[in-house]
XYZ file of C-alpha atoms in Angstrom:
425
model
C -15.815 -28.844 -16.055
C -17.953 -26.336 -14.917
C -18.367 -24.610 -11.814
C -21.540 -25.157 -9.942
C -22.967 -22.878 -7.405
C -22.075 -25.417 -4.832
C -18.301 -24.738 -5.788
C -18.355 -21.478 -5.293
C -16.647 -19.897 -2.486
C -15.734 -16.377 -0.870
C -11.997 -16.487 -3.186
C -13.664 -17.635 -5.839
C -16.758 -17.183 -7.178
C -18.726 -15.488 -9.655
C -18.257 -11.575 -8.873
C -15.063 -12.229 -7.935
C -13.806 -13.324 -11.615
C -15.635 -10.129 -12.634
C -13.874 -7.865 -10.094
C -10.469 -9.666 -11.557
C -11.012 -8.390 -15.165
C -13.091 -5.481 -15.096
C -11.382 -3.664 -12.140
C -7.855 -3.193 -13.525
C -8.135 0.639 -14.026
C -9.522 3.189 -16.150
C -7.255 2.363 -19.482
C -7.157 -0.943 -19.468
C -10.677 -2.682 -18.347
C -12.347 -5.268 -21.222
C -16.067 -5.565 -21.476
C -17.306 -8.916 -19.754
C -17.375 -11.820 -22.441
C -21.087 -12.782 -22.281
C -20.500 -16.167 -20.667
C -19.543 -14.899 -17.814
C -22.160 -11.939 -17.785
C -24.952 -14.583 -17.926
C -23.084 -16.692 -15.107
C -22.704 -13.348 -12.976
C -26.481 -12.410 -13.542
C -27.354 -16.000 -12.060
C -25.414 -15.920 -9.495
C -26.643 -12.397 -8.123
C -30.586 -13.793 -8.465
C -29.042 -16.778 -5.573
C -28.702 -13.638 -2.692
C -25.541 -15.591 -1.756
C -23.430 -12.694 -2.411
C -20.747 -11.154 -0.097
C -21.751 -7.332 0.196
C -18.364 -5.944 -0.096
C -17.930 -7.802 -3.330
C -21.137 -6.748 -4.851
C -19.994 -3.510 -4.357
C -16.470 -3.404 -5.480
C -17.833 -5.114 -8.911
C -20.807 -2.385 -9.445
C -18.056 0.526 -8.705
C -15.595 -1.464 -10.750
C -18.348 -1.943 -13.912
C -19.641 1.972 -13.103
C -16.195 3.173 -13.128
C -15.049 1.444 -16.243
C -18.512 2.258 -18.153
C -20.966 -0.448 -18.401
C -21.471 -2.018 -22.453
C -24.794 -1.875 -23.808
C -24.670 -5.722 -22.771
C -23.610 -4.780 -19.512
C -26.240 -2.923 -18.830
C -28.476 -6.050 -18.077
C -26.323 -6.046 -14.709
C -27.381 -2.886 -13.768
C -31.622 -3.354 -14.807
C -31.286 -6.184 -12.146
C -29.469 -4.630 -9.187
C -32.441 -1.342 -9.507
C -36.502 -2.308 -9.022
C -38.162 -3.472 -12.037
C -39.210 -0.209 -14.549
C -36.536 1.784 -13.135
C -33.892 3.744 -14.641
C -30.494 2.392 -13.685
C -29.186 5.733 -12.935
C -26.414 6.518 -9.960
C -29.294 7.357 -7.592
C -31.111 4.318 -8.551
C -28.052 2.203 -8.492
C -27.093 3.929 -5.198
C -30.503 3.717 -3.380
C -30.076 -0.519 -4.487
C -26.562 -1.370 -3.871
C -25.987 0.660 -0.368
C -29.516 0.462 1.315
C -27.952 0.152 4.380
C -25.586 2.945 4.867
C -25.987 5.825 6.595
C -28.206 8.682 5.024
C -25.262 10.888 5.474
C -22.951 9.365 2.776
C -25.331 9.399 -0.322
C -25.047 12.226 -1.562
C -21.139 11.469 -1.546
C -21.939 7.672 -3.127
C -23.694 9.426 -5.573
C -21.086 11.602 -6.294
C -18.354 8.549 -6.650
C -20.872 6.463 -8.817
C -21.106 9.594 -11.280
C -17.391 9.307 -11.070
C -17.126 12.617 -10.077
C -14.200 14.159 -7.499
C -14.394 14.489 -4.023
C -13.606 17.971 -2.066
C -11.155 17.717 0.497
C -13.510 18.023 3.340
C -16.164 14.885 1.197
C -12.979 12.766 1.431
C -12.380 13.484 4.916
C -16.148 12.589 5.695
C -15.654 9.772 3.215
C -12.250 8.026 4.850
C -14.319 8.191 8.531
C -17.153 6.191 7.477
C -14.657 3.667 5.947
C -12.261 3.305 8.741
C -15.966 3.190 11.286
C -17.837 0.329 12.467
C -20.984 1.613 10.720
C -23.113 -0.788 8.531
C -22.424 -0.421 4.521
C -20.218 -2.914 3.533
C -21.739 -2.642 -0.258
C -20.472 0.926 0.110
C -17.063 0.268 1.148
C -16.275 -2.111 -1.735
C -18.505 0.498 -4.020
C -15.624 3.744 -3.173
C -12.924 1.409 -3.117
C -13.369 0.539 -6.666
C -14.463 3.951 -7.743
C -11.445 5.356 -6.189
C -8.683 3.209 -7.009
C -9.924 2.782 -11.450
C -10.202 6.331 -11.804
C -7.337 7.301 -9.572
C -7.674 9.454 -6.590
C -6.980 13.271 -6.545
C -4.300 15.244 -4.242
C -7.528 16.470 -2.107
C -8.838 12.849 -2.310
C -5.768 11.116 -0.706
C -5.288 14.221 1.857
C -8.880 13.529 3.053
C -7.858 9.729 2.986
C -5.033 10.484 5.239
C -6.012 13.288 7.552
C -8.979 10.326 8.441
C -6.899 7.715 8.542
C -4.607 9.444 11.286
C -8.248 10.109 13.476
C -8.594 6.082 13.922
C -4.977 5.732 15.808
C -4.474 4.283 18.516
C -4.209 6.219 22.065
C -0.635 5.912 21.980
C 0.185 7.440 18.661
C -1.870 10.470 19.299
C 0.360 11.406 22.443
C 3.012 14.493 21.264
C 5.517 13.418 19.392
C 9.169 13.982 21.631
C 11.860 15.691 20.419
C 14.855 13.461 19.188
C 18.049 14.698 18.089
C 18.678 12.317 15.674
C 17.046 12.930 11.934
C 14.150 9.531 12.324
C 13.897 7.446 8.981
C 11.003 6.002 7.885
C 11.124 2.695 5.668
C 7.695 1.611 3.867
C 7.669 -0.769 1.709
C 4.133 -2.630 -0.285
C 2.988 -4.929 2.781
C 1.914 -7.821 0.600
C 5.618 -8.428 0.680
C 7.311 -10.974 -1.524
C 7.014 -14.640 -3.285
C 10.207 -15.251 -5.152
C 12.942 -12.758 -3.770
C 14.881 -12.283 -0.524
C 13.751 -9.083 2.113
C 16.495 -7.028 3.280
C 14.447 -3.999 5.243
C 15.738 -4.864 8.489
C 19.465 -4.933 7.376
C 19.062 -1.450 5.664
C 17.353 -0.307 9.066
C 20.694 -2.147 10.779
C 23.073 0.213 8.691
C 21.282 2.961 8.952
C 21.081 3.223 12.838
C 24.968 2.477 12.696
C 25.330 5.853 10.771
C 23.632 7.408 13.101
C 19.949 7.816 12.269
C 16.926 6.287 14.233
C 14.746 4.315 11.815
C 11.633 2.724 12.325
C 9.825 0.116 9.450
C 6.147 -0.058 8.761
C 5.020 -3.310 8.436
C 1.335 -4.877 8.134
C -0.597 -7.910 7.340
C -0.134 -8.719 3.789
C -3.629 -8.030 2.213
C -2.868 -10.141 -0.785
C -2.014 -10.500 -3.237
C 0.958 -11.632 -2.695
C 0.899 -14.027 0.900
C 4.126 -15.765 1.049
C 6.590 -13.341 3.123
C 6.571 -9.994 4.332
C 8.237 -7.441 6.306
C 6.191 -8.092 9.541
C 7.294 -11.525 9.052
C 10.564 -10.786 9.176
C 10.471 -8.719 12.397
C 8.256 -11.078 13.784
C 10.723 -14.085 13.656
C 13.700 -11.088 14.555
C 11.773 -10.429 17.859
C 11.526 -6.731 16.246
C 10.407 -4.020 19.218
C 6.494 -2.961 18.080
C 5.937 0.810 18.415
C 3.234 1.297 20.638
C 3.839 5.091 21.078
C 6.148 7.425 19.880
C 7.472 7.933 23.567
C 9.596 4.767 23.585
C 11.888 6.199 20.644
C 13.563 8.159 23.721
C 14.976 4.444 24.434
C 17.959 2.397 23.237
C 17.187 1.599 19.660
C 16.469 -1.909 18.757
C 19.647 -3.958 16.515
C 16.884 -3.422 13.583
C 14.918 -0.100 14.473
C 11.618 0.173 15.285
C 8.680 -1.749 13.805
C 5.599 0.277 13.573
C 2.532 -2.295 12.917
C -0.712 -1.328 11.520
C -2.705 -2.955 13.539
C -0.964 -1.676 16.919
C -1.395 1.366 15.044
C -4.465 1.395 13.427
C -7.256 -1.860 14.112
C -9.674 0.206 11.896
C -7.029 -0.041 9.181
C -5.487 -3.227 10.253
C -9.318 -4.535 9.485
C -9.442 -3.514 5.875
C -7.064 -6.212 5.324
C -9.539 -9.132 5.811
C -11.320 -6.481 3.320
C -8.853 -6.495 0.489
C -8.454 -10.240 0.503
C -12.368 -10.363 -0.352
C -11.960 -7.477 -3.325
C -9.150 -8.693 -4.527
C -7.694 -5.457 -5.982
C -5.158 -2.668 -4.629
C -7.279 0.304 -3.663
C -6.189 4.040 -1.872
C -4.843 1.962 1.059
C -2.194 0.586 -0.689
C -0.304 3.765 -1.625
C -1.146 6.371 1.594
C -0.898 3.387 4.441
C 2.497 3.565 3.693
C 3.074 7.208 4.236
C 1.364 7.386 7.671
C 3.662 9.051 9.917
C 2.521 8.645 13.465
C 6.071 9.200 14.696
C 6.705 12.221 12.791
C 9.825 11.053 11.150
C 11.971 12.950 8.645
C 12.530 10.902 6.041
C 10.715 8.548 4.287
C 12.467 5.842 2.398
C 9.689 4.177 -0.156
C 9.500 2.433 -3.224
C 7.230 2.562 -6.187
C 7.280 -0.396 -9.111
C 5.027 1.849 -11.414
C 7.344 4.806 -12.238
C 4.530 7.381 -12.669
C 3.741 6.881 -8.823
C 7.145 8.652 -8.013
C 5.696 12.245 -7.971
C 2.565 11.260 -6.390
C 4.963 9.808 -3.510
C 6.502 12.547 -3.230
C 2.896 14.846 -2.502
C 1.931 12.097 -0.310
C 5.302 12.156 1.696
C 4.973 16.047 1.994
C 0.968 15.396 3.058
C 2.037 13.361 6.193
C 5.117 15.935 7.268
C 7.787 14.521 6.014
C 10.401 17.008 5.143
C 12.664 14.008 2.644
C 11.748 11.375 0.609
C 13.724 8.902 -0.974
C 12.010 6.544 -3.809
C 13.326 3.717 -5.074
C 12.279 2.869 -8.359
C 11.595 -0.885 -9.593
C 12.283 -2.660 -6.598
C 12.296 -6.294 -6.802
C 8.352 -7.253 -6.377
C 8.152 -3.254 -4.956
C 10.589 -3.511 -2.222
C 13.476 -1.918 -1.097
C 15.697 -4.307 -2.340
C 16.870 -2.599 -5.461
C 17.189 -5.003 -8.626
C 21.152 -6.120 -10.136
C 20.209 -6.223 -13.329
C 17.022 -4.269 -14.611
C 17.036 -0.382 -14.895
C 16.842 1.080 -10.982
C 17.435 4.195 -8.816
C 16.054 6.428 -6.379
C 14.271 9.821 -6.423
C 15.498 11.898 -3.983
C 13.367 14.971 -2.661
C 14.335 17.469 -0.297
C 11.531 20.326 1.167
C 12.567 24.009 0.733
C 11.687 27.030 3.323
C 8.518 27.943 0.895
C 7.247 24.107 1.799
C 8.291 23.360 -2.328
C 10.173 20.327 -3.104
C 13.494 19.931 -5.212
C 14.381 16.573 -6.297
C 17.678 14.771 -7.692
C 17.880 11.606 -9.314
C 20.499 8.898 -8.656
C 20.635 6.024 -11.092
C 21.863 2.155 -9.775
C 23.657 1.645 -12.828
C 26.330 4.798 -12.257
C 29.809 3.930 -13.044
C 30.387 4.134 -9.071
C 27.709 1.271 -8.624
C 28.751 -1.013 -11.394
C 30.409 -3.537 -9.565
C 27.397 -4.142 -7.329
C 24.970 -5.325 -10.705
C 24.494 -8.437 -12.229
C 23.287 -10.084 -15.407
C 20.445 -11.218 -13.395
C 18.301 -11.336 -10.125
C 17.987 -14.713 -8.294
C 14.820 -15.934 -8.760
C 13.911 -17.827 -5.319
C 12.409 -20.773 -5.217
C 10.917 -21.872 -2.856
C 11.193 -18.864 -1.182
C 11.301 -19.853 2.822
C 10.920 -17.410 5.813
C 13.763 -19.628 7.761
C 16.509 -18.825 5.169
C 15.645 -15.294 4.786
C 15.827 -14.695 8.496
C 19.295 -16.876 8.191
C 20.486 -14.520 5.525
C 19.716 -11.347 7.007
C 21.158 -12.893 10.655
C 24.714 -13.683 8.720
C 25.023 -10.062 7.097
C 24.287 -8.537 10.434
C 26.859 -10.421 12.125
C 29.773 -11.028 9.613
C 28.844 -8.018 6.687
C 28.800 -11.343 4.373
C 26.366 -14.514 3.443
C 27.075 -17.654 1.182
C 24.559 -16.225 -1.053
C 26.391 -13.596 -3.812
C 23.113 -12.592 -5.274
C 22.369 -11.475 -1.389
C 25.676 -9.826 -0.812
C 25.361 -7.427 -3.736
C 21.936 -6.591 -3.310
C 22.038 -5.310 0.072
C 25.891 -3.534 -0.766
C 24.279 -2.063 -3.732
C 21.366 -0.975 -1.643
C 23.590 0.486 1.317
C 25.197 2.539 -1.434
C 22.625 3.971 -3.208
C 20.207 5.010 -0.493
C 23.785 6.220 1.391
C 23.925 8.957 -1.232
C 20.124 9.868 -1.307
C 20.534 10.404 2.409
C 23.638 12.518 1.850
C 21.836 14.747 -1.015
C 18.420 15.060 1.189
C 20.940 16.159 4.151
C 22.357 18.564 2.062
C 19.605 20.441 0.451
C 17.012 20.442 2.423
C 15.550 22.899 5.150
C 14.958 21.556 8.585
């Protein structure tokens, strides 16, 4: 049956499908079959378009390359008889930005890079109030298929930390403790059990102070997240750095984004609408309002280690530990498929040295499986029951559980011992 315009709605609609398989990155994107070029091209003429959408399609079709084809979507988006160059295309898709930022939309639709101090000017109109919403999903796109620089994300960053909160830009106290850091994707989970707050648990007990970032899951995974968990665990919310100078919490700290950050916190309702990862994903978790030590991270794409690594040194923090193929990108290392962490320490010269510890080490062996649990249904009540039984008794009913967060305890145990050891406070 076929969709009418009547059926259409902000999750699903025309640009929407086109964002979904033309915006998967610079080596893989497919030209548009022409069906759904001709449905796209009717659907713009109809003006009942979402501007951050329209955007994040045109930066997703410049960014990929447009087909000869393709082109059609580009003659109608500039005034009849002109050429559908990256001025033209700017001047029509971001009318109503601010005259300040062309020259840097230009820029991005030529698919050019950004200098450090064009990203910084970049990530302050994004996190702002101001009008260009057509914009927003535009750099997004552009960004996140041709994959952003080192200068890029430091811009990113450096604006992202200008939109705290009051609290968070008070000096950060002086704790003798080293402060951990967990950061985890905040889209969260659908088929496999959290354990972030029990790894904060153990890690206080050891003697660290820990605090987990959390968020609104911006898709596109919605079941279950970390701020779910803390929610239901009556977790204590950062609101400034000063209250680490109190009585930890049983689970550390939760730092929310949008106690944090509402500017970032509000690029969530973005996301949902774009329906693709862009910079946020990776340097949101690497914010470090608190200025902790150590950050303890996880990648599922194993050529992101290094960058996490950069990004982690961007932000001030002097360790990193990276977990590699966490289940669904957690913390929660898998039983049975190839994992480990990436451990990086910083040196006097501000250089990095790294060591790798593998979860399938003769030491770790009895903590793997054959296989991970796949859950299902996965339900916020039994994870909170889980993680409530391991806190109190060191044990669950649930085996797959048990190993996972022993296995877990373990590994990140010796990262934290090798950072400890090599690095220069």
């Amino acid at each position: 049956m076929e969709t009418t315009q009547q059926d259409y709605t902000t999750q699903d609609n025309p640009l929407v499908q086109g964002i979904k398989l033309i915006g998967i990155g610079k080596h893989g994107s497919k030209p548009l079959p022409e069906s759904l070029l001709r449905t796209i091209l009717d659907y713009l003429k109809t003006g009942d378009i979402i501007p951050i959408q329209n955007g994040a399609f045109y930066g997703a079709l410049m960014a990929k390359g447009p087909t000869p084809p393709e082109q059609q979507l580009l003659l109608a988006l500039v005034p009849a008889g002109t050429a559908p160059g990256p001025d033209a295309i700017y001047d029509s898709l971001c009318a109503d930005a601010p005259g300040h930022m062309r020259e840097i939309g230009i820029k991005l639709l030529r698919k050019e890079f950004l200098t450090l101090e064009e990203a910084r000017q970049l990530g302050e109109f994004l996190y702002s109030d101001l009008p260009g919403e057509s914009y927003r999903g535009m750099a997004a796109s552009m960004l996140r298929i041709r994959y952003e620089t080192e200068e890029e994300y430091r811009g990113l960053i450096e604006s992202a930390e200008l939109s705290f909160t009051p609290g968070f830009r008070e000096p950060v106290p002086p704790l003798q403790e080293v402060l951990l850091q967990l950061a985890e994707p905040f889209d969260g989970v659908e088929h496999s059990y959290m354990i972030t707050p029990l790894l904060a648990q153990a890690f206080q007990q050891d003697g660290f102070r820990v605090i987990s970032t959390v968020g609104r899951s911006s898709g596109p995974k919605l079941t279950l997240n970390a701020l779910d968990l803390y929610e239901q665990l009556e977790g204590e919310f950062l609101n400034s750095p000063q209250q680490l100078l109190q009585e930890p919490p049983r689970f550390g700290w939760v730092l929310d984004q949008q106690i944090l950050s509402p500017a970032l916190d509000q690029w969530v309702d973005r996301r949902r609408l774009i329906f693709k990862r862009p910079f946020l994903a990776t340097s949101e978790k690497v914010l470090n309002p608190a200025g902790a030590h150590i950050l303890v991270t996880s990648v599922f794409h194993i050529t992101y280690m290094e960058k996490m690594i950069k990004l982690a040194d961007m932000a001030g923090f002097k360790g990193a530990i990276i977990l590699k193929r966490g289940l669904e990108g957690t913390l929660a290392p898998s039983l049975a498929k190839a994992s480990g962490i990436l451990c990086a320490a910083r040196q006097q010269d501000g250089s990095f040295i790294t060591h790798t510890i593998d979860a399938d080490t003769e030491a770790l062996a009895h903590f793997r499986a054959g296989s991970d649990e796949n859950v299902a249904p996965l339900l916020l009540e039994e994870n909170i029951r889980l993680i409530r039984d391991f806190a109190e008794h060191g044990f669950t009913d649930n085996q797959d559980f048990n190993k996972r967060v022993n296995l877990s305890m373990a590994l990140y145990n010796s990262g934290l011992q090798w950072v400890q050891q090599h690095w220069q406070r």
